[in-house]
Amino acid sequence: TAGPAVPLSFMAVMDPEDFTSVTDLVVSAEACPKELMRRWVATGVRFWNEYGPTEITVASSACRLFPDAQRVTIGKPHPNYLCYVLDDRLRRAPVGVVGTHWVGGVGVARGYRNLPEKTAKVFRANPFDAEPEAQGGRMYNTGDLCRWLPNGELEILGRADRQLKLRGFRVELG
């Protein structure tokens, strides 16, 4: 049965054959390598890749992945969340064009406690707030580079900064 989302570094060292009773697997917290997804999907498990930084309180998007997937995506936004691919001037990037991933919606945090400079760098008033789905009025810059695919899913392509993820934990270099 399905349980809470688990970090991918944990799944990478597990043998799928040891989990034959698992029917659904939700992974999160790190980029999902295609090889890892394929290894688990080959067992018949329904494999879900979920995305959501702590600053938005819960996952903002998810996608069920299949063995023939050409790429690993983070899917489409969950209800009450909006995902944006924006350029340096906070303009929407067209489908296929790489930009920075911003998330808006009801779960976006107000900022970092007692860190106004850090908050100002990544939290902004949502300029698209006139959209009915843009509830909450704020958006968060995830720091991830991404692009919209023609099927309406988001593909994460890397980081815009030098942040690393180690076993699901963020490491800020420098």
PDB file of C-alpha atoms in Angstrom:
ATOM      1  CA  THR A   1       0.000   0.000   0.000  1.00  0.00           C
ATOM      2  CA  ALA A   2       1.032   3.605  -0.410  1.00  0.00           C
ATOM      3  CA  GLY A   3       2.546   5.509   2.477  1.00  0.00           C
ATOM      4  CA  PRO A   4       4.190   8.895   2.867  1.00  0.00           C
ATOM      5  CA  ALA A   5       6.597  10.118   0.215  1.00  0.00           C
ATOM      6  CA  VAL A   6      10.137   8.875   0.712  1.00  0.00           C
ATOM      7  CA  PRO A   7      13.476  10.439  -0.272  1.00  0.00           C
ATOM      8  CA  LEU A   8      14.980   8.981  -3.419  1.00  0.00           C
ATOM      9  CA  SER A   9      18.397   8.372  -1.851  1.00  0.00           C
ATOM     10  CA  PHE A  10      16.629   5.867   0.399  1.00  0.00           C
ATOM     11  CA  MET A  11      14.955   4.167  -2.562  1.00  0.00           C
ATOM     12  CA  ALA A  12      18.227   3.932  -4.493  1.00  0.00           C
ATOM     13  CA  VAL A  13      19.696   1.501  -1.962  1.00  0.00           C
ATOM     14  CA  MET A  14      16.544  -0.601  -1.561  1.00  0.00           C
ATOM     15  CA  ASP A  15      15.815  -3.710  -3.613  1.00  0.00           C
ATOM     16  CA  PRO A  16      12.332  -3.488  -5.171  1.00  0.00           C
ATOM     17  CA  GLU A  17      11.986  -7.266  -4.839  1.00  0.00           C
ATOM     18  CA  ASP A  18      11.943  -6.805  -1.043  1.00  0.00           C
ATOM     19  CA  PHE A  19       8.760  -4.719  -1.324  1.00  0.00           C
ATOM     20  CA  THR A  20       6.405  -6.954  -3.279  1.00  0.00           C
ATOM     21  CA  SER A  21       3.360  -5.808  -1.284  1.00  0.00           C
ATOM     22  CA  VAL A  22       3.879  -2.156  -2.287  1.00  0.00           C
ATOM     23  CA  THR A  23       1.349  -1.080  -4.913  1.00  0.00           C
ATOM     24  CA  ASP A  24       2.034   2.678  -5.028  1.00  0.00           C
ATOM     25  CA  LEU A  25       5.314   4.455  -4.403  1.00  0.00           C
ATOM     26  CA  VAL A  26       5.536   8.223  -3.966  1.00  0.00           C
ATOM     27  CA  VAL A  27       9.063   9.621  -4.062  1.00  0.00           C
ATOM     28  CA  SER A  28      10.097  13.126  -3.176  1.00  0.00           C
ATOM     29  CA  ALA A  29      12.855  15.388  -1.805  1.00  0.00           C
ATOM     30  CA  GLU A  30      15.402  14.828  -4.581  1.00  0.00           C
ATOM     31  CA  ALA A  31      15.671  14.687  -8.362  1.00  0.00           C
ATOM     32  CA  CYS A  32      14.502  11.310  -9.632  1.00  0.00           C
ATOM     33  CA  PRO A  33      16.914   9.495 -11.952  1.00  0.00           C
ATOM     34  CA  LYS A  34      15.195   7.732 -14.853  1.00  0.00           C
ATOM     35  CA  GLU A  35      17.054   4.478 -14.115  1.00  0.00           C
ATOM     36  CA  LEU A  36      15.746   4.405 -10.540  1.00  0.00           C
ATOM     37  CA  MET A  37      12.181   5.004 -11.682  1.00  0.00           C
ATOM     38  CA  ARG A  38      12.428   2.260 -14.297  1.00  0.00           C
ATOM     39  CA  ARG A  39      13.836  -0.238 -11.777  1.00  0.00           C
ATOM     40  CA  TRP A  40      10.845   0.254  -9.484  1.00  0.00           C
ATOM     41  CA  VAL A  41       8.205   0.503 -12.213  1.00  0.00           C
ATOM     42  CA  ALA A  42       9.444  -2.821 -13.658  1.00  0.00           C
ATOM     43  CA  THR A  43       8.056  -4.524 -10.540  1.00  0.00           C
ATOM     44  CA  GLY A  44       4.528  -3.330 -11.369  1.00  0.00           C
ATOM     45  CA  VAL A  45       4.407  -0.610  -8.708  1.00  0.00           C
ATOM     46  CA  ARG A  46       2.591   2.637  -9.561  1.00  0.00           C
ATOM     47  CA  PHE A  47       5.409   5.179  -9.301  1.00  0.00           C
ATOM     48  CA  TRP A  48       4.679   8.834  -8.451  1.00  0.00           C
ATOM     49  CA  ASN A  49       7.274  11.605  -8.558  1.00  0.00           C
ATOM     50  CA  GLU A  50       6.264  14.430  -6.216  1.00  0.00           C
ATOM     51  CA  TYR A  51       7.681  17.959  -5.965  1.00  0.00           C
ATOM     52  CA  GLY A  52       7.373  20.501  -3.196  1.00  0.00           C
ATOM     53  CA  PRO A  53       9.961  22.527  -1.308  1.00  0.00           C
ATOM     54  CA  THR A  54       9.458  23.169   2.405  1.00  0.00           C
ATOM     55  CA  GLU A  55       8.666  26.831   1.672  1.00  0.00           C
ATOM     56  CA  ILE A  56       5.356  25.880   0.112  1.00  0.00           C
ATOM     57  CA  THR A  57       4.463  23.599   3.058  1.00  0.00           C
ATOM     58  CA  VAL A  58       3.330  20.606   0.966  1.00  0.00           C
ATOM     59  CA  ALA A  59       3.784  19.187  -2.510  1.00  0.00           C
ATOM     60  CA  SER A  60       2.816  21.501  -5.346  1.00  0.00           C
ATOM     61  CA  SER A  61       2.853  18.935  -8.145  1.00  0.00           C
ATOM     62  CA  ALA A  62       3.153  15.233  -8.868  1.00  0.00           C
ATOM     63  CA  CYS A  63       3.239  12.875 -11.794  1.00  0.00           C
ATOM     64  CA  ARG A  64       2.720   9.158 -12.251  1.00  0.00           C
ATOM     65  CA  LEU A  65       5.614   7.785 -14.279  1.00  0.00           C
ATOM     66  CA  PHE A  66       5.506   4.822 -16.641  1.00  0.00           C
ATOM     67  CA  PRO A  67       8.318   2.526 -17.898  1.00  0.00           C
ATOM     68  CA  ASP A  68       8.314   4.082 -21.370  1.00  0.00           C
ATOM     69  CA  ALA A  69       8.658   7.654 -20.061  1.00  0.00           C
ATOM     70  CA  GLN A  70      11.209   9.574 -22.114  1.00  0.00           C
ATOM     71  CA  ARG A  71      11.861  11.962 -19.216  1.00  0.00           C
ATOM     72  CA  VAL A  72      11.113  12.214 -15.538  1.00  0.00           C
ATOM     73  CA  THR A  73       8.810  15.161 -14.883  1.00  0.00           C
ATOM     74  CA  ILE A  74       7.180  16.645 -11.799  1.00  0.00           C
ATOM     75  CA  GLY A  75       3.820  16.670 -13.524  1.00  0.00           C
ATOM     76  CA  LYS A  76       1.143  19.306 -13.262  1.00  0.00           C
ATOM     77  CA  PRO A  77       0.263  21.572 -10.317  1.00  0.00           C
ATOM     78  CA  HIS A  78      -2.020  20.281  -7.570  1.00  0.00           C
ATOM     79  CA  PRO A  79      -5.295  22.137  -6.954  1.00  0.00           C
ATOM     80  CA  ASN A  80      -4.762  25.514  -5.243  1.00  0.00           C
ATOM     81  CA  TYR A  81      -1.167  25.735  -6.504  1.00  0.00           C
ATOM     82  CA  LEU A  82       0.227  27.401  -9.575  1.00  0.00           C
ATOM     83  CA  CYS A  83       3.599  26.689 -11.073  1.00  0.00           C
ATOM     84  CA  TYR A  84       5.302  29.331 -13.150  1.00  0.00           C
ATOM     85  CA  VAL A  85       8.339  29.234 -15.414  1.00  0.00           C
ATOM     86  CA  LEU A  86       9.612  32.814 -15.364  1.00  0.00           C
ATOM     87  CA  ASP A  87      12.501  34.681 -16.929  1.00  0.00           C
ATOM     88  CA  ASP A  88      14.747  37.138 -15.059  1.00  0.00           C
ATOM     89  CA  ARG A  89      12.118  39.884 -15.396  1.00  0.00           C
ATOM     90  CA  LEU A  90       9.377  37.642 -13.933  1.00  0.00           C
ATOM     91  CA  ARG A  91       7.717  37.177 -17.315  1.00  0.00           C
ATOM     92  CA  ARG A  92       6.260  33.815 -18.260  1.00  0.00           C
ATOM     93  CA  ALA A  93       8.489  31.685 -20.441  1.00  0.00           C
ATOM     94  CA  PRO A  94       6.826  30.021 -23.440  1.00  0.00           C
ATOM     95  CA  VAL A  95       6.453  26.242 -23.607  1.00  0.00           C
ATOM     96  CA  GLY A  96       9.860  24.627 -24.074  1.00  0.00           C
ATOM     97  CA  VAL A  97      11.858  27.674 -22.942  1.00  0.00           C
ATOM     98  CA  VAL A  98      13.965  27.284 -19.796  1.00  0.00           C
ATOM     99  CA  GLY A  99      13.288  29.608 -16.876  1.00  0.00           C
ATOM    100  CA  THR A 100      13.175  29.616 -13.099  1.00  0.00           C
ATOM    101  CA  HIS A 101      10.452  27.660 -11.321  1.00  0.00           C
ATOM    102  CA  TRP A 102       8.195  29.753  -9.075  1.00  0.00           C
ATOM    103  CA  VAL A 103       5.267  28.356  -7.077  1.00  0.00           C
ATOM    104  CA  GLY A 104       2.203  30.317  -5.992  1.00  0.00           C
ATOM    105  CA  GLY A 105      -0.878  29.285  -4.080  1.00  0.00           C
ATOM    106  CA  VAL A 106      -2.402  28.713  -0.696  1.00  0.00           C
ATOM    107  CA  GLY A 107       0.569  26.922   0.893  1.00  0.00           C
ATOM    108  CA  VAL A 108       3.310  29.450   0.147  1.00  0.00           C
ATOM    109  CA  ALA A 109       5.001  30.500   3.385  1.00  0.00           C
ATOM    110  CA  ARG A 110       5.289  34.135   4.471  1.00  0.00           C
ATOM    111  CA  GLY A 111       9.073  33.926   4.507  1.00  0.00           C
ATOM    112  CA  TYR A 112      11.980  32.877   6.688  1.00  0.00           C
ATOM    113  CA  ARG A 113      11.709  33.737  10.376  1.00  0.00           C
ATOM    114  CA  ASN A 114      14.062  36.581  11.335  1.00  0.00           C
ATOM    115  CA  LEU A 115      15.749  36.505   7.902  1.00  0.00           C
ATOM    116  CA  PRO A 116      14.258  39.455   5.990  1.00  0.00           C
ATOM    117  CA  GLU A 117      17.065  39.654   3.400  1.00  0.00           C
ATOM    118  CA  LYS A 118      16.786  35.971   2.530  1.00  0.00           C
ATOM    119  CA  THR A 119      12.993  36.245   2.445  1.00  0.00           C
ATOM    120  CA  ALA A 120      13.131  39.219   0.062  1.00  0.00           C
ATOM    121  CA  LYS A 121      15.313  37.261  -2.384  1.00  0.00           C
ATOM    122  CA  VAL A 122      12.910  34.369  -2.928  1.00  0.00           C
ATOM    123  CA  PHE A 123       9.405  35.385  -1.810  1.00  0.00           C
ATOM    124  CA  ARG A 124       7.460  37.919  -3.841  1.00  0.00           C
ATOM    125  CA  ALA A 125       3.954  39.229  -4.211  1.00  0.00           C
ATOM    126  CA  ASN A 126       2.351  37.219  -6.982  1.00  0.00           C
ATOM    127  CA  PRO A 127       2.026  39.523 -10.019  1.00  0.00           C
ATOM    128  CA  PHE A 128      -0.441  37.023 -11.492  1.00  0.00           C
ATOM    129  CA  ASP A 129      -2.744  37.248  -8.439  1.00  0.00           C
ATOM    130  CA  ALA A 130      -5.677  38.367 -10.604  1.00  0.00           C
ATOM    131  CA  GLU A 131      -5.924  34.742 -11.726  1.00  0.00           C
ATOM    132  CA  PRO A 132      -8.602  32.912  -9.707  1.00  0.00           C
ATOM    133  CA  GLU A 133      -6.199  30.045  -8.917  1.00  0.00           C
ATOM    134  CA  ALA A 134      -3.496  32.343  -7.501  1.00  0.00           C
ATOM    135  CA  GLN A 135      -4.861  32.203  -3.979  1.00  0.00           C
ATOM    136  CA  GLY A 136      -2.527  33.383  -1.268  1.00  0.00           C
ATOM    137  CA  GLY A 137      -1.035  36.360  -3.076  1.00  0.00           C
ATOM    138  CA  ARG A 138       2.589  35.210  -2.757  1.00  0.00           C
ATOM    139  CA  MET A 139       4.962  33.120  -4.769  1.00  0.00           C
ATOM    140  CA  TYR A 140       8.251  31.416  -4.029  1.00  0.00           C
ATOM    141  CA  ASN A 141      11.339  31.113  -6.244  1.00  0.00           C
ATOM    142  CA  THR A 142      12.417  27.480  -5.924  1.00  0.00           C
ATOM    143  CA  GLY A 143      15.781  28.104  -7.576  1.00  0.00           C
ATOM    144  CA  ASP A 144      15.160  25.223  -9.969  1.00  0.00           C
ATOM    145  CA  LEU A 145      15.527  25.632 -13.712  1.00  0.00           C
ATOM    146  CA  CYS A 146      12.647  24.098 -15.593  1.00  0.00           C
ATOM    147  CA  ARG A 147      10.470  24.257 -18.662  1.00  0.00           C
ATOM    148  CA  TRP A 148       6.888  23.509 -19.600  1.00  0.00           C
ATOM    149  CA  LEU A 149       6.476  20.558 -21.925  1.00  0.00           C
ATOM    150  CA  PRO A 150       3.814  20.507 -24.668  1.00  0.00           C
ATOM    151  CA  ASN A 151       1.763  18.010 -22.589  1.00  0.00           C
ATOM    152  CA  GLY A 152       1.420  20.568 -19.752  1.00  0.00           C
ATOM    153  CA  GLU A 153       3.943  18.923 -17.425  1.00  0.00           C
ATOM    154  CA  LEU A 154       6.997  20.536 -15.855  1.00  0.00           C
ATOM    155  CA  GLU A 155      10.489  19.207 -16.387  1.00  0.00           C
ATOM    156  CA  ILE A 156      13.159  20.190 -13.854  1.00  0.00           C
ATOM    157  CA  LEU A 157      16.548  20.684 -15.529  1.00  0.00           C
ATOM    158  CA  GLY A 158      18.834  21.605 -12.633  1.00  0.00           C
ATOM    159  CA  ARG A 159      19.572  24.497 -10.318  1.00  0.00           C
ATOM    160  CA  ALA A 160      19.933  28.196 -11.031  1.00  0.00           C
ATOM    161  CA  ASP A 161      22.323  28.457  -8.067  1.00  0.00           C
ATOM    162  CA  ARG A 162      24.956  26.225  -6.485  1.00  0.00           C
ATOM    163  CA  GLN A 163      22.677  24.546  -3.965  1.00  0.00           C
ATOM    164  CA  LEU A 164      23.086  20.795  -3.641  1.00  0.00           C
ATOM    165  CA  LYS A 165      20.815  18.136  -2.224  1.00  0.00           C
ATOM    166  CA  LEU A 166      22.444  15.459  -0.145  1.00  0.00           C
ATOM    167  CA  ARG A 167      20.170  12.649   1.036  1.00  0.00           C
ATOM    168  CA  GLY A 168      17.181  14.964   0.799  1.00  0.00           C
ATOM    169  CA  PHE A 169      18.828  17.847   2.684  1.00  0.00           C
ATOM    170  CA  ARG A 170      19.756  21.162   1.087  1.00  0.00           C
ATOM    171  CA  VAL A 171      23.367  22.234   1.217  1.00  0.00           C
ATOM    172  CA  GLU A 172      24.161  25.867   0.393  1.00  0.00           C
ATOM    173  CA  LEU A 173      27.742  26.042  -0.841  1.00  0.00           C
ATOM    174  CA  GLY A 174      29.766  28.925   0.510  1.00  0.00           C
TER     175      GLY A 174
END
